Each structure stands twice: as structure tokens, then as C-alpha cells.
mmCIF file of C-alpha atoms in Angstrom:
data_model
loop_
_atom_site.group_PDB
_atom_site.id
_atom_site.type_symbol
_atom_site.label_atom_id
_atom_site.label_comp_id
_atom_site.label_asym_id
_atom_site.label_seq_id
_atom_site.Cartn_x
_atom_site.Cartn_y
_atom_site.Cartn_z
ATOM 1 C CA UNK A 671 11.505 -1.712 -22.222
ATOM 2 C CA UNK A 672 7.839 -1.649 -23.596
ATOM 3 C CA UNK A 673 8.286 -4.949 -24.857
ATOM 4 C CA UNK A 674 9.325 -6.196 -21.404
ATOM 5 C CA UNK A 675 6.376 -4.130 -20.046
ATOM 6 C CA UNK A 676 3.705 -5.669 -22.248
ATOM 7 C CA UNK A 677 5.027 -9.193 -21.257
ATOM 8 C CA UNK A 678 5.021 -8.223 -17.439
ATOM 9 C CA UNK A 679 1.688 -6.950 -17.645
ATOM 10 C CA UNK A 680 0.571 -10.317 -19.301
ATOM 11 C CA UNK A 681 1.875 -12.216 -16.796
ATOM 12 C CA UNK A 682 0.001 -10.240 -14.082
ATOM 13 C CA UNK A 683 -3.087 -10.558 -15.777
ATOM 14 C CA UNK A 684 -2.522 -14.541 -15.682
ATOM 15 C CA UNK A 685 -0.852 -14.556 -12.247
ATOM 16 C CA UNK A 686 -3.071 -15.777 -9.480
ATOM 17 C CA UNK A 687 -1.364 -13.975 -6.583
ATOM 18 C CA UNK A 688 -2.465 -10.364 -7.950
ATOM 19 C CA UNK A 689 -6.026 -11.419 -7.469
ATOM 20 C CA UNK A 690 -5.308 -13.186 -4.195
ATOM 21 C CA UNK A 691 -3.683 -10.130 -2.563
ATOM 22 C CA UNK A 692 -6.536 -7.905 -3.788
ATOM 23 C CA UNK A 693 -9.126 -10.430 -2.042
ATOM 24 C CA UNK A 694 -7.102 -10.229 1.191
ATOM 25 C CA UNK A 695 -7.736 -6.440 1.140
ATOM 26 C CA UNK A 696 -11.396 -6.562 0.280
ATOM 27 C CA UNK A 697 -11.647 -9.041 3.077
ATOM 28 C CA UNK A 698 -10.325 -7.078 5.584
ATOM 29 C CA UNK A 699 -12.341 -4.235 4.428
ATOM 30 C CA UNK A 700 -15.596 -6.222 4.787
ATOM 31 C CA UNK A 701 -14.704 -7.465 8.247
ATOM 32 C CA UNK A 702 -13.780 -4.012 9.382
ATOM 33 C CA UNK A 703 -17.240 -2.527 7.935
ATOM 34 C CA UNK A 704 -19.224 -5.522 9.652
ATOM 35 C CA UNK A 705 -17.411 -4.819 12.969
ATOM 36 C CA UNK A 706 -18.135 -0.854 12.875
ATOM 37 C CA UNK A 707 -21.579 -1.492 11.803
ATOM 38 C CA UNK A 708 -22.117 -3.909 14.932
ATOM 39 C CA UNK A 709 -20.608 -1.392 17.160
ATOM 40 C CA UNK A 710 -22.139 1.856 15.736
ATOM 41 C CA UNK A 711 -25.672 1.006 14.378
ATOM 42 C CA UNK A 712 -28.786 0.383 16.885
ATOM 43 C CA UNK A 713 -29.678 -2.800 14.838
ATOM 44 C CA UNK A 714 -25.890 -3.882 15.001
ATOM 45 C CA UNK A 715 -25.620 -3.116 18.512
ATOM 46 C CA UNK A 716 -28.599 -5.397 19.592
ATOM 47 C CA UNK A 717 -26.406 -8.093 17.753
ATOM 48 C CA UNK A 718 -23.487 -7.292 19.492
ATOM 49 C CA UNK A 719 -24.892 -7.301 22.944
ATOM 50 C CA UNK A 720 -26.928 -10.737 22.190
ATOM 51 C CA UNK A 721 -23.536 -12.375 20.998
ATOM 52 C CA UNK A 722 -21.333 -10.541 23.846
ATOM 53 C CA UNK A 723 -19.237 -8.472 21.690
ATOM 54 C CA UNK A 724 -20.557 -5.552 23.606
ATOM 55 C CA UNK A 725 -21.623 -5.062 27.245
ATOM 56 C CA UNK A 726 -24.385 -2.258 28.060
ATOM 57 C CA UNK A 727 -21.620 -0.034 29.762
ATOM 58 C CA UNK A 728 -19.731 0.145 26.588
ATOM 59 C CA UNK A 729 -22.578 1.392 24.330
ATOM 60 C CA UNK A 730 -21.813 5.023 24.525
ATOM 61 C CA UNK A 731 -18.200 4.730 23.978
ATOM 62 C CA UNK A 732 -18.777 2.369 20.917
ATOM 63 C CA UNK A 733 -20.918 5.080 19.401
ATOM 64 C CA UNK A 734 -18.090 7.610 19.280
ATOM 65 C CA UNK A 735 -15.641 5.387 17.554
ATOM 66 C CA UNK A 736 -16.369 6.987 13.998
ATOM 67 C CA UNK A 737 -16.916 10.638 14.996
ATOM 68 C CA UNK A 738 -15.342 12.881 12.563
ATOM 69 C CA UNK A 739 -14.486 10.100 10.101
ATOM 70 C CA UNK A 740 -15.661 10.320 6.600
ATOM 71 C CA UNK A 741 -15.286 7.498 3.886
ATOM 72 C CA UNK A 742 -11.937 8.413 2.774
ATOM 73 C CA UNK A 743 -10.674 8.377 6.415
ATOM 74 C CA UNK A 744 -12.361 5.203 7.110
ATOM 75 C CA UNK A 745 -10.789 3.841 3.986
ATOM 76 C CA UNK A 746 -7.199 4.968 4.973
ATOM 77 C CA UNK A 747 -7.697 3.605 8.799
ATOM 78 C CA UNK A 748 -8.461 0.211 7.107
ATOM 79 C CA UNK A 749 -5.234 -0.403 5.256
ATOM 80 C CA UNK A 750 -2.877 2.521 4.741
ATOM 81 C CA UNK A 751 -2.545 4.201 8.020
ATOM 82 C CA UNK A 752 -1.651 0.797 9.648
ATOM 83 C CA UNK A 753 0.498 -0.292 6.855
ATOM 84 C CA UNK A 754 -1.611 -3.608 5.934
ATOM 85 C CA UNK A 755 -2.037 -2.230 2.236
ATOM 86 C CA UNK A 756 1.895 -2.109 1.902
ATOM 87 C CA UNK A 757 2.171 -5.587 3.700
ATOM 88 C CA UNK A 758 -0.176 -7.104 1.045
ATOM 89 C CA UNK A 759 1.155 -5.224 -1.940
ATOM 90 C CA UNK A 760 4.748 -5.721 -0.938
ATOM 91 C CA UNK A 761 4.264 -9.466 -0.760
ATOM 92 C CA UNK A 762 2.746 -9.325 -4.271
ATOM 93 C CA UNK A 763 5.760 -7.494 -5.579
ATOM 94 C CA UNK A 764 8.113 -9.817 -4.010
ATOM 95 C CA UNK A 765 6.159 -12.767 -5.225
ATOM 96 C CA UNK A 766 6.325 -11.248 -8.946
ATOM 97 C CA UNK A 767 10.226 -10.367 -8.744
ATOM 98 C CA UNK A 768 11.485 -13.394 -7.020
ATOM 99 C CA UNK A 769 9.739 -15.901 -9.586
ATOM 100 C CA UNK A 770 12.049 -14.641 -12.310
ATOM 101 C CA UNK A 771 15.170 -15.636 -10.302
ATOM 102 C CA UNK A 772 13.446 -18.850 -8.874
ATOM 103 C CA UNK A 773 12.528 -20.270 -12.155
ATOM 104 C CA UNK A 774 15.744 -19.144 -14.136
ATOM 105 C CA UNK A 775 13.399 -16.953 -16.300
ATOM 106 C CA UNK A 776 15.641 -14.079 -15.660
ATOM 107 C CA UNK A 777 18.352 -15.718 -17.896
ATOM 108 C CA UNK A 778 16.136 -16.042 -20.752
ATOM 109 C CA UNK A 779 14.933 -12.335 -20.165
ATOM 110 C CA UNK A 780 18.684 -10.854 -20.053
ATOM 111 C CA UNK A 781 19.624 -12.982 -23.141
ATOM 112 C CA UNK A 782 17.047 -11.270 -25.152
ATOM 113 C CA UNK A 783 17.176 -7.663 -23.212
ATOM 114 C CA UNK A 784 20.781 -7.071 -22.337
ATOM 115 C CA UNK A 785 20.110 -3.686 -21.216
ATOM 116 C CA UNK A 786 19.341 -4.218 -17.477
ATOM 117 C CA UNK A 787 17.862 -0.829 -16.853
ATOM 118 C CA UNK A 788 14.922 -1.856 -19.073
ATOM 119 C CA UNK A 789 14.306 -4.774 -16.736
ATOM 120 C CA UNK A 790 14.218 -2.954 -13.781
ATOM 121 C CA UNK A 791 12.176 0.096 -15.714
ATOM 122 C CA UNK A 792 9.632 -2.452 -16.654
ATOM 123 C CA UNK A 793 9.167 -4.070 -13.026
ATOM 124 C CA UNK A 794 8.886 -0.753 -11.570
ATOM 125 C CA UNK A 795 6.051 0.430 -14.106
ATOM 126 C CA UNK A 796 4.333 -2.766 -13.972
ATOM 127 C CA UNK A 797 4.318 -2.540 -10.050
ATOM 128 C CA UNK A 798 3.113 1.001 -10.258
ATOM 129 C CA UNK A 799 0.324 0.129 -12.783
ATOM 130 C CA UNK A 800 -0.868 -2.501 -10.380
ATOM 131 C CA UNK A 801 -0.710 -0.258 -7.573
ATOM 132 C CA UNK A 802 -2.989 2.356 -9.226
ATOM 133 C CA UNK A 803 -5.439 -0.540 -10.040
ATOM 134 C CA UNK A 804 -5.217 -1.704 -6.373
ATOM 135 C CA UNK A 805 -5.922 1.703 -4.829
ATOM 136 C CA UNK A 806 -8.604 2.739 -7.157
ATOM 137 C CA UNK A 807 -10.358 -0.437 -6.878
ATOM 138 C CA UNK A 808 -10.014 -0.884 -3.194
ATOM 139 C CA UNK A 809 -11.309 2.525 -2.695
ATOM 140 C CA UNK A 810 -14.448 1.789 -4.906
ATOM 141 C CA UNK A 811 -14.755 -1.458 -3.099
ATOM 142 C CA UNK A 812 -15.016 0.422 0.161
ATOM 143 C CA UNK A 813 -17.441 3.036 -1.074
ATOM 144 C CA UNK A 814 -19.637 -0.003 -2.141
ATOM 145 C CA UNK A 815 -19.346 -1.457 1.221
ATOM 146 C CA UNK A 816 -20.142 1.904 2.728
ATOM 147 C CA UNK A 817 -23.393 1.913 0.779
ATOM 148 C CA UNK A 818 -24.058 -1.682 1.729
ATOM 149 C CA UNK A 819 -23.986 -0.850 5.361
ATOM 150 C CA UNK A 820 -26.383 1.995 5.403
ATOM 151 C CA UNK A 821 -23.768 4.795 4.685
ATOM 152 C CA UNK A 822 -22.062 4.065 8.030
ATOM 153 C CA UNK A 823 -19.481 6.955 7.408
ATOM 154 C CA UNK A 824 -20.390 10.326 5.291
ATOM 155 C CA UNK A 825 -18.777 10.471 1.742
ATOM 156 C CA UNK A 826 -15.654 12.470 1.288
ATOM 157 C CA UNK A 827 -15.459 14.905 -1.708
ATOM 158 C CA UNK A 828 -13.968 13.728 -4.633
ATOM 159 C CA UNK A 829 -11.344 16.570 -4.438
ATOM 160 C CA UNK A 830 -10.200 15.186 -1.278
ATOM 161 C CA UNK A 831 -10.046 11.841 -2.856
ATOM 162 C CA UNK A 832 -8.167 12.517 -5.926
ATOM 163 C CA UNK A 833 -5.480 14.388 -3.517
ATOM 164 C CA UNK A 834 -5.129 11.704 -1.473
ATOM 165 C CA UNK A 835 -4.994 8.941 -4.050
ATOM 166 C CA UNK A 836 -2.482 10.749 -6.122
ATOM 167 C CA UNK A 837 0.139 11.179 -3.614
ATOM 168 C CA UNK A 838 -0.330 7.717 -1.707
ATOM 169 C CA UNK A 839 0.184 6.172 -5.449
ATOM 170 C CA UNK A 840 3.763 7.722 -5.491
ATOM 171 C CA UNK A 841 4.685 6.892 -1.784
ATOM 172 C CA UNK A 842 3.315 3.287 -2.164
ATOM 173 C CA UNK A 843 4.951 2.850 -5.590
ATOM 174 C CA UNK A 844 8.224 3.993 -3.854
ATOM 175 C CA UNK A 845 7.482 1.054 -1.302
ATOM 176 C CA UNK A 846 7.441 -1.351 -4.407
ATOM 177 C CA UNK A 847 10.826 -0.083 -5.775
ATOM 178 C CA UNK A 848 12.194 -0.835 -2.269
ATOM 179 C CA UNK A 849 10.984 -4.473 -2.385
ATOM 180 C CA UNK A 850 12.331 -4.801 -6.030
ATOM 181 C CA UNK A 851 15.551 -3.447 -4.985
ATOM 182 C CA UNK A 852 15.765 -6.021 -1.811
ATOM 183 C CA UNK A 853 14.554 -8.920 -4.153
ATOM 184 C CA UNK A 854 17.227 -7.873 -6.833
ATOM 185 C CA UNK A 855 19.989 -7.733 -4.258
ATOM 186 C CA UNK A 856 19.309 -11.077 -2.280
ATOM 187 C CA UNK A 857 17.130 -12.923 -4.514
ATOM 188 C CA UNK A 858 15.290 -14.346 -1.595
ATOM 189 C CA UNK A 859 11.634 -14.734 -0.838
ATOM 190 C CA UNK A 860 12.554 -14.573 2.877
ATOM 191 C CA UNK A 861 14.070 -11.496 2.764
ATOM 192 C CA UNK A 862 11.555 -9.777 0.595
ATOM 193 C CA UNK A 863 8.963 -10.991 2.639
ATOM 194 C CA UNK A 864 10.635 -9.622 6.026
ATOM 195 C CA UNK A 865 11.076 -6.402 4.370
ATOM 196 C CA UNK A 866 7.504 -6.368 3.242
ATOM 197 C CA UNK A 867 6.078 -7.141 6.731
ATOM 198 C CA UNK A 868 8.545 -5.442 9.129
ATOM 199 C CA UNK A 869 8.962 -1.907 7.024
ATOM 200 C CA UNK A 870 5.437 -2.139 5.384
ATOM 201 C CA UNK A 871 3.820 -2.724 8.415
ATOM 202 C CA UNK A 872 5.597 0.036 10.142
ATOM 203 C CA UNK A 873 7.231 -2.331 13.183
ATOM 204 C CA UNK A 874 10.795 -0.993 12.602
ATOM 205 C CA UNK A 875 10.005 2.565 11.756
ATOM 206 C CA UNK A 876 7.642 3.210 14.611
ATOM 207 C CA UNK A 877 9.988 1.512 17.061
ATOM 208 C CA UNK A 878 12.894 3.718 15.973
ATOM 209 C CA UNK A 879 10.610 6.788 15.845
ATOM 210 C CA UNK A 880 9.651 6.144 19.338
ATOM 211 C CA UNK A 881 13.223 5.443 20.704
ATOM 212 C CA UNK A 882 14.514 8.577 18.710
ATOM 213 C CA UNK A 883 11.839 10.714 19.991
ATOM 214 C CA UNK A 884 12.875 10.228 23.661
ATOM 215 C CA UNK A 885 15.890 12.073 22.636
ATOM 216 C CA UNK A 886 13.969 14.528 20.392
ATOM 217 C CA UNK A 887 15.732 13.602 17.172
ATOM 218 C CA UNK A 888 13.149 11.590 15.556
ATOM 219 C CA UNK A 889 11.196 14.169 13.401
ATOM 220 C CA UNK A 890 12.984 13.110 10.343
ATOM 221 C CA UNK A 891 11.417 9.829 10.075
ATOM 222 C CA UNK A 892 8.056 11.590 9.465
ATOM 223 C CA UNK A 893 9.577 11.426 5.943
ATOM 224 C CA UNK A 894 9.755 7.745 5.887
ATOM 225 C CA UNK A 895 7.464 5.764 3.386
ATOM 226 C CA UNK A 896 5.699 4.158 6.345
ATOM 227 C CA UNK A 897 4.960 7.345 8.489
ATOM 228 C CA UNK A 898 4.173 9.482 5.200
ATOM 229 C CA UNK A 899 1.436 7.206 4.613
ATOM 230 C CA UNK A 900 0.234 6.978 8.030
ATOM 231 C CA UNK A 901 0.547 10.721 8.817
ATOM 232 C CA UNK A 902 0.139 12.531 5.408
ATOM 233 C CA UNK A 903 -2.485 14.959 4.737
ATOM 234 C CA UNK A 904 -5.867 13.800 3.721
ATOM 235 C CA UNK A 905 -6.801 17.208 2.401
ATOM 236 C CA UNK A 906 -5.024 20.007 0.543
ATOM 237 C CA UNK A 907 -4.691 22.915 2.538
ATOM 238 C CA UNK A 908 -1.603 24.627 1.823
ATOM 239 C CA UNK A 909 1.434 24.104 -0.332
ATOM 240 C CA UNK A 910 3.344 22.466 2.628
ATOM 241 C CA UNK A 911 0.932 19.445 2.007
ATOM 242 C CA UNK A 912 2.833 18.883 -1.196
ATOM 243 C CA UNK A 913 5.859 17.465 0.592
ATOM 244 C CA UNK A 914 4.262 14.070 0.125
ATOM 245 C CA UNK A 915 4.811 14.040 -3.284
ATOM 246 C CA UNK A 916 8.471 14.780 -2.978
ATOM 247 C CA UNK A 917 8.960 12.078 -0.371
ATOM 248 C CA UNK A 918 7.212 9.659 -2.849
ATOM 249 C CA UNK A 919 9.048 10.639 -6.006
ATOM 250 C CA UNK A 920 12.295 10.819 -4.170
ATOM 251 C CA UNK A 921 12.010 7.458 -2.670
ATOM 252 C CA UNK A 922 10.682 5.972 -6.252
ATOM 253 C CA UNK A 923 13.768 7.546 -7.967
ATOM 254 C CA UNK A 924 16.247 6.539 -5.363
ATOM 255 C CA UNK A 925 15.322 2.701 -5.171
ATOM 256 C CA UNK A 926 14.905 2.397 -8.748
ATOM 257 C CA UNK A 927 18.429 3.639 -9.255
ATOM 258 C CA UNK A 928 19.860 1.504 -6.561
ATOM 259 C CA UNK A 929 18.129 -1.396 -7.773
ATOM 260 C CA UNK A 930 19.505 -0.715 -11.241
ATOM 261 C CA UNK A 931 23.048 -0.454 -10.182
ATOM 262 C CA UNK A 932 22.901 -3.493 -8.123
ATOM 263 C CA UNK A 933 21.284 -5.619 -11.173
ATOM 264 C CA UNK A 934 24.055 -4.274 -13.185
ATOM 265 C CA UNK A 935 26.919 -5.370 -10.979
ATOM 266 C CA UNK A 936 25.523 -8.787 -10.104
ATOM 267 C CA UNK A 937 25.809 -11.894 -12.097
ATOM 268 C CA UNK A 938 22.488 -13.540 -13.435
#
């Protein structure tokens, strides 16, 4: 498996898609910081009034948008709470997996590595490594933007940052495992893209959650991948906060096992 992992990491380093997807996250971060700077700072508000982004009656309301939000809270609101990170990351995972099937490279891999669990394990570990790099680099970029925009929000403590990144890494890796399962099952770019957008973006889960909550039976969906990302704790306050690790690890194992079983039963 480690030979496959080494090959996959080499392919990742050489691929354009992994850099393009990260640039999308970075561009969204710059855009959001820029808009908030226009709405929250005196210099920005002057510009916003001149270009018509604000009217004088909206100044007081605009100044309260970031009340109580620190750099970590702002970071998660930019991409993770709304699902943009999972959408972009999920699309990259889909491109990475489907490339093997579209090019026929999967046949060469299986000829050399007949144990298909090694293939799934390599893909999961590669996605997990890329996921960790994305999260850390994206956070550092967001902190850099905060500094460049005159410390728009106060900085969060490093303990809170480490706690948040550690559990969200598990949960987003579980979403990557879901995408891998879908791609192995369907071998379809379209199917992988739809899952990344509709499940990663939360459209399916939030709609179902809203409908079930009308009958007071939707609480179990709080333990879905999307709602765990959106509603999970930002700070560690009690042992109850550790449920996010259980959700992430549980779904990661579940989708890895299903993907492995599907790959073993399907013809290459």
C-alpha cells in the first residue's frame, strides 16, 4: 500500500487540480475579507458609500456583522460552516479518483497490486493528507488576510485552533471517503460532482433536516457530516464536545469499508 501511496502523492504534487482547488478557497477568502473590510472599517465604509454598496441608513447594522467573531470563527464561516470547503475538496477528490477509471490506469494498478484494499487505503490516506494540508494552509492564509486587512477580527487562541482543526480534519476526511465510495461505485464524474455539490454544500441535508424538524424527528441529522461541520464546537468545553471525533472517525471507517467491498465485487 505504501508504494501506491507514494505514487499517489507524486501524482498529487504534479497535478494542476489540487492547486486550482486551493486557489478557489484562497480567492473566496480574499473576497470575503475584502467585503467585510468595506462594511466594518471607517475607510472601507467611505468607499462602500461611494460605490453604492451601502447607504447611510445601513451603517449601524453593517458595523455589528462581526460582533463576537474571532479569526477562527470567521475562518469557519467563510468555507466550512456553509459547506464550500467540502464542495471544493470533494470535487478535487472526485477528479483524482475518476482519473484512474477514465484513463484506464486502474487496470495497470490492479495488475501490479491485486489486493484492492491497498488501492482504497492509498486513496483514503492521500485524500487525508491533502485535506490536512488544505486546512492548515487555508487557515494560515486566512490569518495572513486578517493581518493585511488591519486585524479585522481578533485572533483566536491556539488551543481552540488545534481542537477545531483536529476534529474537522476527521469529518472532512470522512466526506472524502464518501466521494471515493461514490466514484468507485459509479465511476462517473457526474455522480461524484453531484454528491460533492449537493451533500457537501448541505442542500440535501438541510432540506431533510427542515422537513423532519417539522415533526420533531430530525435531531439525528445533527450527526451527519454536513451538520457536524456546520454546528460542531469551536472550543473544547466538556467531554460532550468529543462527539465530533466519533462522527468523523465513524463515517471515515464506514465509507472506507463500503468502498473496499464495492471495489472487490466490481470488475475493473
